[in-house]
Short mmCIF file of C-alpha atoms and ligand atoms in Angstrom, two decimals:
data_model
loop_
_atom_site.label_atom_id
_atom_site.label_comp_id
_atom_site.label_asym_id
_atom_site.label_seq_id
_atom_site.Cartn_x
_atom_site.Cartn_y
_atom_site.Cartn_z
CA MET A 133 -89.86 -91.54 -21.22
CA THR A 134 -88.98 -94.43 -23.56
CA ALA A 135 -90.56 -97.72 -22.56
CA PHE A 136 -88.92 -101.10 -23.02
CA ASP A 137 -91.46 -102.10 -25.68
CA ASP A 138 -90.33 -99.10 -27.75
CA ILE A 139 -86.76 -100.35 -27.86
CA ALA A 140 -87.46 -104.08 -28.20
CA PRO A 141 -87.38 -104.07 -32.04
CA ARG A 142 -83.89 -102.58 -31.98
CA LEU A 143 -82.74 -105.14 -29.44
CA ALA A 144 -84.18 -107.89 -31.63
CA ALA A 145 -81.89 -106.77 -34.46
CA GLN A 146 -78.75 -106.89 -32.31
CA ALA A 147 -76.13 -109.40 -33.46
CA ILE A 148 -72.82 -110.03 -31.70
CA GLU A 149 -70.15 -112.06 -33.48
CA LEU A 150 -68.21 -114.61 -31.46
CA PRO A 151 -64.49 -115.35 -31.97
CA SER A 152 -63.72 -119.00 -32.67
CA TRP A 153 -60.62 -118.67 -30.49
CA ALA A 154 -62.72 -117.85 -27.42
CA PHE A 155 -63.62 -121.55 -27.11
CA GLY A 156 -60.08 -122.89 -27.11
CA ASN A 157 -57.75 -122.86 -24.15
CA ALA A 158 -56.16 -119.52 -23.35
CA GLY A 159 -53.80 -118.25 -20.75
CA THR A 160 -50.81 -116.08 -20.13
CA ARG A 161 -47.09 -116.56 -20.66
CA PHE A 162 -47.12 -118.22 -17.25
CA LYS A 163 -49.64 -120.97 -17.89
CA VAL A 164 -52.44 -122.08 -20.20
CA PHE A 165 -55.01 -124.08 -18.23
CA GLY A 166 -57.07 -126.67 -20.12
CA THR A 167 -60.63 -127.65 -19.29
CA PRO A 168 -62.55 -130.85 -20.13
CA GLY A 169 -64.64 -130.49 -23.27
CA THR A 170 -62.46 -127.87 -24.91
CA PRO A 171 -62.82 -128.11 -28.71
CA ARG A 172 -60.18 -129.94 -30.71
CA THR A 173 -61.37 -128.75 -34.11
CA VAL A 174 -62.85 -125.62 -35.67
CA GLU A 175 -66.07 -127.59 -36.14
CA GLU A 176 -66.31 -128.11 -32.38
CA LYS A 177 -65.52 -124.42 -31.77
CA ILE A 178 -68.41 -123.53 -34.08
CA SER A 179 -70.72 -125.94 -32.22
CA ASP A 180 -69.88 -124.22 -28.94
CA ALA A 181 -70.39 -120.77 -30.46
CA ALA A 182 -73.74 -121.95 -31.82
CA THR A 183 -74.66 -123.04 -28.31
CA VAL A 184 -74.19 -119.46 -27.11
CA HIS A 185 -76.52 -118.35 -29.90
CA ARG A 186 -79.05 -121.05 -29.05
CA PHE A 187 -79.39 -119.87 -25.47
CA THR A 188 -79.28 -116.11 -26.17
CA GLY A 189 -80.44 -115.45 -29.74
CA LEU A 190 -77.63 -112.86 -29.84
CA ALA A 191 -74.70 -114.52 -31.64
CA PRO A 192 -75.55 -115.65 -35.18
CA THR A 193 -72.03 -115.52 -36.65
CA VAL A 194 -68.58 -116.85 -35.77
CA ALA A 195 -65.30 -115.15 -36.68
CA LEU A 196 -62.44 -117.35 -37.87
CA HIS A 197 -58.72 -116.93 -37.37
CA ILE A 198 -56.39 -118.10 -40.13
CA PRO A 199 -54.36 -120.36 -39.99
CA TRP A 200 -55.74 -121.57 -36.64
CA ASP A 201 -59.11 -122.39 -38.27
CA ALA A 202 -57.81 -123.33 -41.72
CA VAL A 203 -59.65 -126.26 -43.37
CA ASP A 204 -59.51 -127.87 -46.82
CA ASP A 205 -63.19 -127.35 -47.52
CA TYR A 206 -64.72 -124.02 -46.46
CA ALA A 207 -68.01 -124.83 -48.15
CA ALA A 208 -68.31 -127.87 -45.88
CA LEU A 209 -67.39 -125.73 -42.87
CA SER A 210 -70.04 -123.21 -43.85
CA ARG A 211 -72.56 -126.04 -44.08
CA HIS A 212 -71.57 -127.27 -40.63
CA ALA A 213 -72.09 -123.77 -39.26
CA ALA A 214 -75.48 -123.53 -40.95
CA ASP A 215 -76.48 -126.95 -39.56
CA GLU A 216 -75.64 -125.57 -36.12
CA GLY A 217 -77.76 -122.46 -36.72
CA VAL A 218 -74.99 -119.93 -37.27
CA ALA A 219 -72.86 -118.56 -40.12
CA LEU A 220 -69.18 -117.83 -40.65
CA GLY A 221 -68.18 -114.19 -40.23
CA THR A 222 -65.05 -112.08 -40.07
CA ILE A 223 -61.75 -113.60 -41.22
CA ASN A 224 -58.88 -112.60 -38.93
CA SER A 225 -55.38 -112.74 -40.39
CA ASN A 226 -52.33 -113.81 -38.43
CA THR A 227 -48.91 -112.38 -39.14
CA PHE A 228 -47.75 -112.64 -35.54
CA GLN A 229 -46.77 -116.29 -35.11
CA ASP A 230 -44.39 -117.04 -37.99
CA GLU A 231 -40.61 -116.88 -37.46
CA ASP A 232 -40.25 -114.66 -40.52
CA TYR A 233 -42.32 -111.98 -38.81
CA LYS A 234 -40.02 -111.58 -35.82
CA PHE A 235 -39.09 -108.05 -36.92
CA GLY A 236 -42.38 -107.18 -38.57
CA SER A 237 -44.69 -108.33 -41.31
CA LEU A 238 -46.39 -105.73 -43.52
CA THR A 239 -43.84 -103.16 -42.26
CA HIS A 240 -40.73 -105.32 -42.58
CA THR A 241 -37.65 -103.84 -44.27
CA ASP A 242 -37.27 -107.03 -46.35
CA ALA A 243 -39.59 -106.90 -49.35
CA ALA A 244 -39.76 -110.70 -49.42
CA VAL A 245 -41.18 -110.79 -45.88
CA ARG A 246 -43.68 -108.08 -46.74
CA ARG A 247 -44.67 -110.07 -49.82
CA LYS A 248 -45.20 -113.18 -47.68
CA ALA A 249 -47.41 -111.22 -45.29
CA ILE A 250 -49.35 -109.67 -48.16
CA ASP A 251 -49.85 -113.10 -49.73
CA HIS A 252 -51.22 -114.40 -46.41
CA HIS A 253 -53.85 -111.67 -46.55
CA LEU A 254 -54.65 -112.48 -50.17
CA GLN A 255 -55.17 -116.10 -49.08
CA CYS A 256 -57.56 -114.80 -46.43
CA LEU A 257 -59.45 -112.94 -49.17
CA GLU A 258 -59.75 -116.21 -51.11
CA ILE A 259 -61.18 -117.86 -47.99
CA MET A 260 -63.65 -115.00 -47.70
CA GLU A 261 -64.87 -115.79 -51.20
CA ALA A 262 -65.62 -119.33 -50.01
CA THR A 263 -67.19 -118.35 -46.69
CA GLY A 264 -69.05 -115.30 -47.99
CA SER A 265 -67.41 -113.14 -45.33
CA ARG A 266 -67.51 -109.37 -45.64
CA ASP A 267 -64.62 -108.38 -43.36
CA LEU A 268 -60.89 -109.06 -43.44
CA LYS A 269 -59.65 -108.07 -40.00
CA ILE A 270 -55.98 -107.10 -39.73
CA TRP A 271 -54.26 -106.76 -36.38
CA LEU A 272 -50.49 -106.41 -36.58
CA ALA A 273 -48.07 -107.18 -33.79
CA ASP A 274 -45.53 -105.10 -35.73
CA GLY A 275 -43.47 -102.76 -33.62
CA THR A 276 -40.15 -102.42 -31.80
CA ASN A 277 -38.87 -102.79 -28.27
CA TYR A 278 -36.16 -100.16 -28.18
CA ALA A 279 -35.66 -96.61 -29.37
CA GLY A 280 -33.57 -96.72 -32.51
CA GLN A 281 -34.45 -100.33 -33.32
CA GLY A 282 -36.55 -99.35 -36.30
CA ASP A 283 -37.30 -96.36 -38.50
CA MET A 284 -40.89 -95.60 -37.44
CA ARG A 285 -41.58 -93.39 -40.45
CA GLY A 286 -40.25 -95.92 -42.95
CA ARG A 287 -42.46 -98.55 -41.29
CA GLN A 288 -45.54 -96.35 -41.74
CA ASP A 289 -44.72 -95.88 -45.43
CA ARG A 290 -44.19 -99.61 -45.98
CA LEU A 291 -47.38 -100.37 -44.07
CA ALA A 292 -49.32 -98.02 -46.34
CA GLU A 293 -47.85 -99.65 -49.43
CA SER A 294 -48.58 -103.18 -48.20
CA LEU A 295 -52.15 -102.35 -47.18
CA ALA A 296 -52.75 -100.74 -50.58
CA VAL A 297 -51.82 -103.99 -52.33
CA ILE A 298 -54.23 -105.95 -50.14
CA TYR A 299 -56.96 -103.35 -50.52
CA SER A 300 -56.63 -103.48 -54.31
CA GLN A 301 -57.70 -107.15 -54.20
CA LEU A 302 -60.84 -106.63 -52.08
CA GLY A 303 -64.13 -107.77 -53.58
CA MET A 304 -66.74 -105.05 -54.07
CA GLU A 305 -68.68 -106.26 -51.01
CA GLN A 306 -65.63 -106.83 -48.84
CA ARG A 307 -63.94 -104.56 -46.30
CA LEU A 308 -60.47 -104.23 -44.85
CA VAL A 309 -60.79 -103.66 -41.10
CA LEU A 310 -57.60 -102.40 -39.46
CA GLU A 311 -57.31 -102.86 -35.71
CA TYR A 312 -55.07 -100.78 -33.47
CA LYS A 313 -53.44 -101.64 -30.14
CA PHE A 314 -51.25 -99.36 -28.09
CA PHE A 315 -48.71 -101.98 -26.95
CA GLU A 316 -47.96 -105.72 -26.70
CA PRO A 317 -46.18 -107.71 -27.98
CA ALA A 318 -44.05 -104.69 -28.93
CA PHE A 319 -43.06 -102.60 -25.94
CA TYR A 320 -41.48 -99.42 -27.34
CA HIS A 321 -43.74 -98.62 -30.30
CA THR A 322 -46.49 -100.42 -32.20
CA ASP A 323 -46.95 -99.59 -35.87
CA VAL A 324 -50.75 -99.30 -35.52
CA PRO A 325 -50.95 -98.04 -31.91
CA ASP A 326 -53.99 -95.80 -31.85
CA TRP A 327 -57.17 -94.81 -33.63
CA GLY A 328 -55.48 -91.86 -35.33
CA THR A 329 -52.94 -94.07 -37.06
CA ALA A 330 -55.56 -96.63 -38.01
CA TYR A 331 -57.78 -93.86 -39.36
CA THR A 332 -54.90 -92.30 -41.32
CA GLN A 333 -54.02 -95.62 -42.93
CA VAL A 334 -57.58 -96.64 -43.83
CA ALA A 335 -58.49 -93.15 -45.08
CA ALA A 336 -55.61 -93.41 -47.56
CA LEU A 337 -56.98 -96.72 -48.86
CA GLY A 338 -60.61 -95.91 -49.65
CA GLU A 339 -64.18 -96.26 -48.52
CA ARG A 340 -64.07 -100.00 -47.91
CA ALA A 341 -61.27 -99.68 -45.38
CA VAL A 342 -62.40 -99.06 -41.82
CA VAL A 343 -61.17 -99.26 -38.23
CA CYS A 344 -61.67 -101.95 -35.57
CA LEU A 345 -61.90 -100.60 -32.03
CA ASP A 346 -60.84 -103.23 -29.51
CA THR A 347 -61.99 -101.96 -26.13
CA GLY A 348 -58.92 -103.48 -24.42
CA HIS A 349 -56.43 -101.67 -26.65
CA HIS A 350 -56.18 -98.25 -24.99
CA ALA A 351 -53.98 -96.69 -22.34
CA PRO A 352 -55.59 -96.48 -18.90
CA GLY A 353 -57.96 -93.52 -18.58
CA THR A 354 -58.64 -93.21 -22.31
CA ASN A 355 -62.10 -91.87 -23.11
CA ILE A 356 -63.07 -94.75 -25.41
CA GLU A 357 -66.56 -93.47 -26.10
CA PHE A 358 -65.00 -90.29 -27.55
CA ILE A 359 -63.17 -92.47 -30.12
CA VAL A 360 -66.44 -94.30 -30.84
CA MET A 361 -68.14 -90.93 -31.47
CA GLN A 362 -65.33 -89.66 -33.69
CA LEU A 363 -64.97 -92.79 -35.84
CA LEU A 364 -68.76 -92.96 -36.31
CA ARG A 365 -68.77 -89.25 -37.22
CA LEU A 366 -65.99 -89.93 -39.77
CA GLY A 367 -67.79 -92.99 -41.14
CA LYS A 368 -64.83 -95.21 -40.30
CA LEU A 369 -65.98 -97.34 -37.36
CA GLY A 370 -65.96 -100.81 -38.92
CA SER A 371 -66.18 -103.02 -35.89
CA PHE A 372 -65.71 -103.51 -32.18
CA ASP A 373 -63.66 -106.18 -30.51
CA PHE A 374 -65.45 -106.17 -27.16
CA ASN A 375 -63.72 -107.26 -23.98
CA SER A 376 -62.83 -105.63 -20.72
CA ARG A 377 -59.62 -104.90 -18.91
CA ASN A 378 -58.34 -103.93 -15.53
CA TYR A 379 -54.75 -103.40 -16.61
CA ALA A 380 -53.82 -104.09 -20.24
CA ASP A 381 -55.24 -106.30 -22.97
CA ASP A 382 -56.73 -108.60 -20.36
CA ASP A 383 -59.40 -109.99 -22.69
CA LEU A 384 -61.89 -110.37 -19.83
CA ILE A 385 -65.69 -110.58 -20.11
CA VAL A 386 -66.91 -107.36 -21.70
CA GLY A 387 -68.64 -105.14 -19.16
CA ALA A 388 -67.22 -107.07 -16.23
CA ALA A 389 -64.48 -104.64 -15.28
CA ASP A 390 -66.42 -101.47 -16.00
CA PRO A 391 -70.12 -101.76 -16.91
CA PHE A 392 -70.48 -97.96 -16.86
CA GLN A 393 -67.85 -97.63 -19.61
CA LEU A 394 -69.67 -100.23 -21.73
CA PHE A 395 -72.88 -98.26 -21.20
CA ARG A 396 -71.20 -95.00 -22.25
CA VAL A 397 -69.80 -96.73 -25.36
CA MET A 398 -73.27 -97.97 -26.30
CA VAL A 399 -74.73 -94.48 -25.70
CA GLU A 400 -72.37 -93.12 -28.37
CA VAL A 401 -73.09 -96.09 -30.64
CA VAL A 402 -76.81 -95.34 -30.44
CA ARG A 403 -76.32 -91.57 -30.76
CA GLY A 404 -74.06 -92.01 -33.81
CA GLY A 405 -76.30 -94.47 -35.64
CA GLY A 406 -73.94 -97.39 -35.07
CA LEU A 407 -76.76 -99.70 -34.08
CA ASP A 408 -78.51 -99.22 -37.43
CA HIS A 409 -77.95 -102.04 -39.89
CA GLU A 410 -76.90 -99.60 -42.61
CA SER A 411 -74.03 -98.36 -40.45
CA GLY A 412 -72.18 -101.58 -41.21
CA VAL A 413 -70.70 -101.62 -37.71
CA ALA A 414 -69.89 -105.17 -36.61
CA PHE A 415 -70.06 -106.02 -32.91
CA MET A 416 -67.54 -108.76 -32.20
CA LEU A 417 -66.23 -110.20 -29.00
CA ASP A 418 -62.49 -110.69 -28.75
CA GLN A 419 -61.98 -112.44 -25.44
CA CYS A 420 -59.81 -115.27 -24.22
CA HIS A 421 -60.88 -116.59 -20.85
CA ASN A 422 -58.15 -118.19 -18.82
CA VAL A 423 -59.89 -119.54 -15.74
CA GLU A 424 -63.64 -119.29 -16.32
CA GLU A 425 -65.52 -121.80 -18.49
CA LYS A 426 -65.64 -120.68 -22.10
CA ILE A 427 -69.27 -121.05 -23.15
CA PRO A 428 -70.87 -119.44 -20.07
CA GLY A 429 -68.19 -116.73 -20.27
CA GLN A 430 -69.34 -115.89 -23.78
CA ILE A 431 -73.02 -116.05 -22.76
CA ARG A 432 -72.32 -113.60 -19.92
CA SER A 433 -70.50 -111.35 -22.38
CA VAL A 434 -73.24 -111.10 -24.98
CA LEU A 435 -75.83 -110.58 -22.23
CA ASN A 436 -73.73 -107.71 -20.82
CA VAL A 437 -73.67 -106.04 -24.23
CA GLN A 438 -77.44 -106.56 -24.57
CA GLU A 439 -78.14 -105.12 -21.12
CA MET A 440 -76.04 -101.99 -21.68
CA THR A 441 -77.51 -101.54 -25.16
CA ALA A 442 -80.99 -101.62 -23.63
CA ARG A 443 -80.04 -99.06 -21.01
CA ALA A 444 -78.48 -96.83 -23.69
CA LEU A 445 -81.65 -97.08 -25.81
CA LEU A 446 -83.73 -96.04 -22.77
CA LEU A 447 -81.74 -92.82 -22.40
CA ASP A 448 -84.12 -89.85 -22.70
CA ARG A 449 -82.25 -88.01 -25.43
CA VAL A 450 -84.82 -85.24 -25.78
CA ALA A 451 -84.50 -84.33 -22.12
CA LEU A 452 -80.73 -84.79 -22.26
CA THR A 453 -80.33 -82.44 -25.23
CA ALA A 454 -82.52 -79.85 -23.56
CA ALA A 455 -80.48 -80.04 -20.38
CA GLN A 456 -77.20 -79.87 -22.32
CA GLU A 457 -78.34 -76.84 -24.29
CA ALA A 458 -79.53 -75.18 -21.11
CA GLY A 459 -76.14 -75.74 -19.53
CA ASP A 460 -77.77 -77.78 -16.81
CA VAL A 461 -74.67 -79.74 -15.86
CA LEU A 462 -76.10 -81.78 -13.02
CA GLY A 463 -79.46 -82.22 -14.74
CA ALA A 464 -77.84 -83.61 -17.89
CA HIS A 465 -75.62 -85.90 -15.86
CA GLN A 466 -78.62 -87.09 -13.86
CA ILE A 467 -80.58 -87.94 -17.02
CA LEU A 468 -77.70 -90.07 -18.27
CA MET A 469 -77.30 -91.76 -14.89
CA ASP A 470 -81.04 -92.45 -14.70
CA ALA A 471 -80.67 -94.55 -17.85
CA PHE A 472 -77.55 -96.27 -16.57
CA TYR A 473 -79.22 -97.17 -13.28
CA THR A 474 -82.29 -98.63 -15.00
CA ASP A 475 -82.35 -102.35 -14.19
CA VAL A 476 -83.49 -103.82 -17.51
CA ARG A 477 -82.96 -107.43 -16.46
CA PRO A 478 -86.61 -108.25 -15.55
CA ALA A 479 -87.89 -106.75 -18.81
CA LEU A 480 -85.20 -108.54 -20.81
CA ALA A 481 -86.06 -111.85 -19.13
CA ALA A 482 -89.76 -111.51 -19.96
CA TRP A 483 -88.93 -110.39 -23.50
CA ARG A 484 -86.66 -113.40 -24.03
CA GLU A 485 -89.41 -115.77 -22.92
CA SER A 486 -91.85 -114.06 -25.29
CA ARG A 487 -89.41 -114.95 -28.09
CA GLY A 488 -88.97 -118.59 -27.09
CA LEU A 489 -85.62 -118.03 -25.40
CA PRO A 490 -84.71 -118.85 -21.80
CA ALA A 491 -85.42 -115.98 -19.42
CA ASP A 492 -82.02 -116.60 -17.77
CA PRO A 493 -79.60 -117.97 -20.38
CA MET A 494 -76.82 -118.52 -17.85
CA ARG A 495 -79.05 -120.66 -15.63
CA ALA A 496 -80.53 -122.48 -18.64
CA TYR A 497 -77.10 -123.34 -19.99
CA ALA A 498 -75.93 -124.62 -16.61
CA ALA A 499 -78.99 -126.88 -16.44
CA SER A 500 -78.68 -128.05 -20.06
CA GLY A 501 -75.97 -130.66 -19.51
CA TYR A 502 -74.10 -129.45 -22.60
CA GLN A 503 -70.88 -128.83 -20.66
CA GLN A 504 -70.87 -132.35 -19.21
CA ARG A 505 -71.74 -133.84 -22.60
CA ILE A 506 -68.80 -132.25 -24.39
CA ALA A 507 -66.51 -133.18 -21.50
CA ASP A 508 -67.64 -136.80 -21.89
CA GLU A 509 -67.54 -136.85 -25.69
CA ARG A 510 -64.41 -134.83 -26.43
CA VAL A 511 -61.83 -137.23 -25.15
CA GLY A 512 -58.44 -137.44 -26.81
CA GLY A 513 -57.08 -135.29 -29.56
CA ALA A 514 -55.30 -132.00 -29.01
CA GLN A 515 -57.36 -129.28 -27.36
CA ALA A 516 -57.39 -126.05 -29.35
CA SER A 517 -55.63 -123.16 -27.76
CA TRP A 518 -55.08 -119.49 -28.54
CA ALA A 519 -52.10 -120.51 -30.60
CA SER A 520 -53.90 -123.11 -32.66
C1 LIG B 173 -55.12 -110.48 -29.97
C2 LIG B 173 -54.79 -109.06 -30.42
C3 LIG B 173 -55.97 -108.44 -31.13
C4 LIG B 173 -56.60 -109.36 -32.18
C5 LIG B 173 -56.81 -110.75 -31.62
C6 LIG B 173 -57.20 -111.71 -32.72
O1 LIG B 173 -54.47 -108.27 -29.29
O2 LIG B 173 -56.96 -108.04 -30.20
O3 LIG B 173 -57.88 -108.85 -32.54
O4 LIG B 173 -55.61 -111.25 -31.04
O5 LIG B 173 -56.21 -111.71 -33.72
O6 LIG B 173 -56.08 -110.41 -28.95
MN1 LIG B 174 -58.95 -107.60 -30.94
#
């Protein structure tokens, strides 16, 4: 039986990247609610992300979204992040908010539009040179709303050509991370709808092209942990965008809607070597919280990932394999459930204290006064939102 002390070193190495856009206002097409203290600038977003790291020790890097987080001086922004105790991470492109991209970006029939979208990604690569980022994350809203609206095969071919141009400009230490999503904002077909398409496209590019698995981007009932297993087995799992969903791409706190699914995902991550540094797998959050406060929402999220990772690491794999090979259906299931039902919270709390962190980060943040301070200080200016 694995004891908590045996897994602590692996937990200590865990790093979860926060999205800058999680700290701005978010909402739905019906309403975006603001809250006092919401950042107005990317610097303030980074300060809030760093606060999550300060209370949890789990979130040392912050992903940027371009052009929302565009600045004139990325070296200065990197210094600000370092002063706050974090570093800049993944650069997320955006070809879903420009009028020219109404009918597609990298897949568009007009070569000039495709060129514009490609150039945006090349600008992101230049930013990555300044920030020292490894990953260029590409999520495309490209798709159609009606049968017959577009030639799906021609779009795949143009996508492959466009991605190849971007890939050819990657630095030797950089990666192209292609994210799939089965629908929204397109409602008939999406050009990168599933892991198979993402895999096909990145496999054609080369070894530094990998797949991002956003846990909210699957049809209901999808066995997500099977995709985790397969992409790890193929060496093409580049990153996670963690969140949880009840219905679609709800972008809720990861683990909140279905902690058992998060546990099963982490079991396959551990089994497939995804937790090892050399795997290169990045663990990012991609959440936009509409009604809950942003910073505690992110703290809850990273703690959920930590808790399910701990439970997955406690799984008795020797006993499980023996039961599986013996065809002991209920015994194997029981061994997995024993790990899932292990309440690791007391051990995690004591372990945090032993490392100079608050035993209960949520309670410590609430008592810190940070929320009230930013509400008092951040008066005026335009609060950042998902679209800026
Ligand atoms: C939206 C997309 C996708 C992407 C994110 C940041 O659905 O998940 O990763 O925006 O661009 O959530
Ligand atoms: Mn995502």
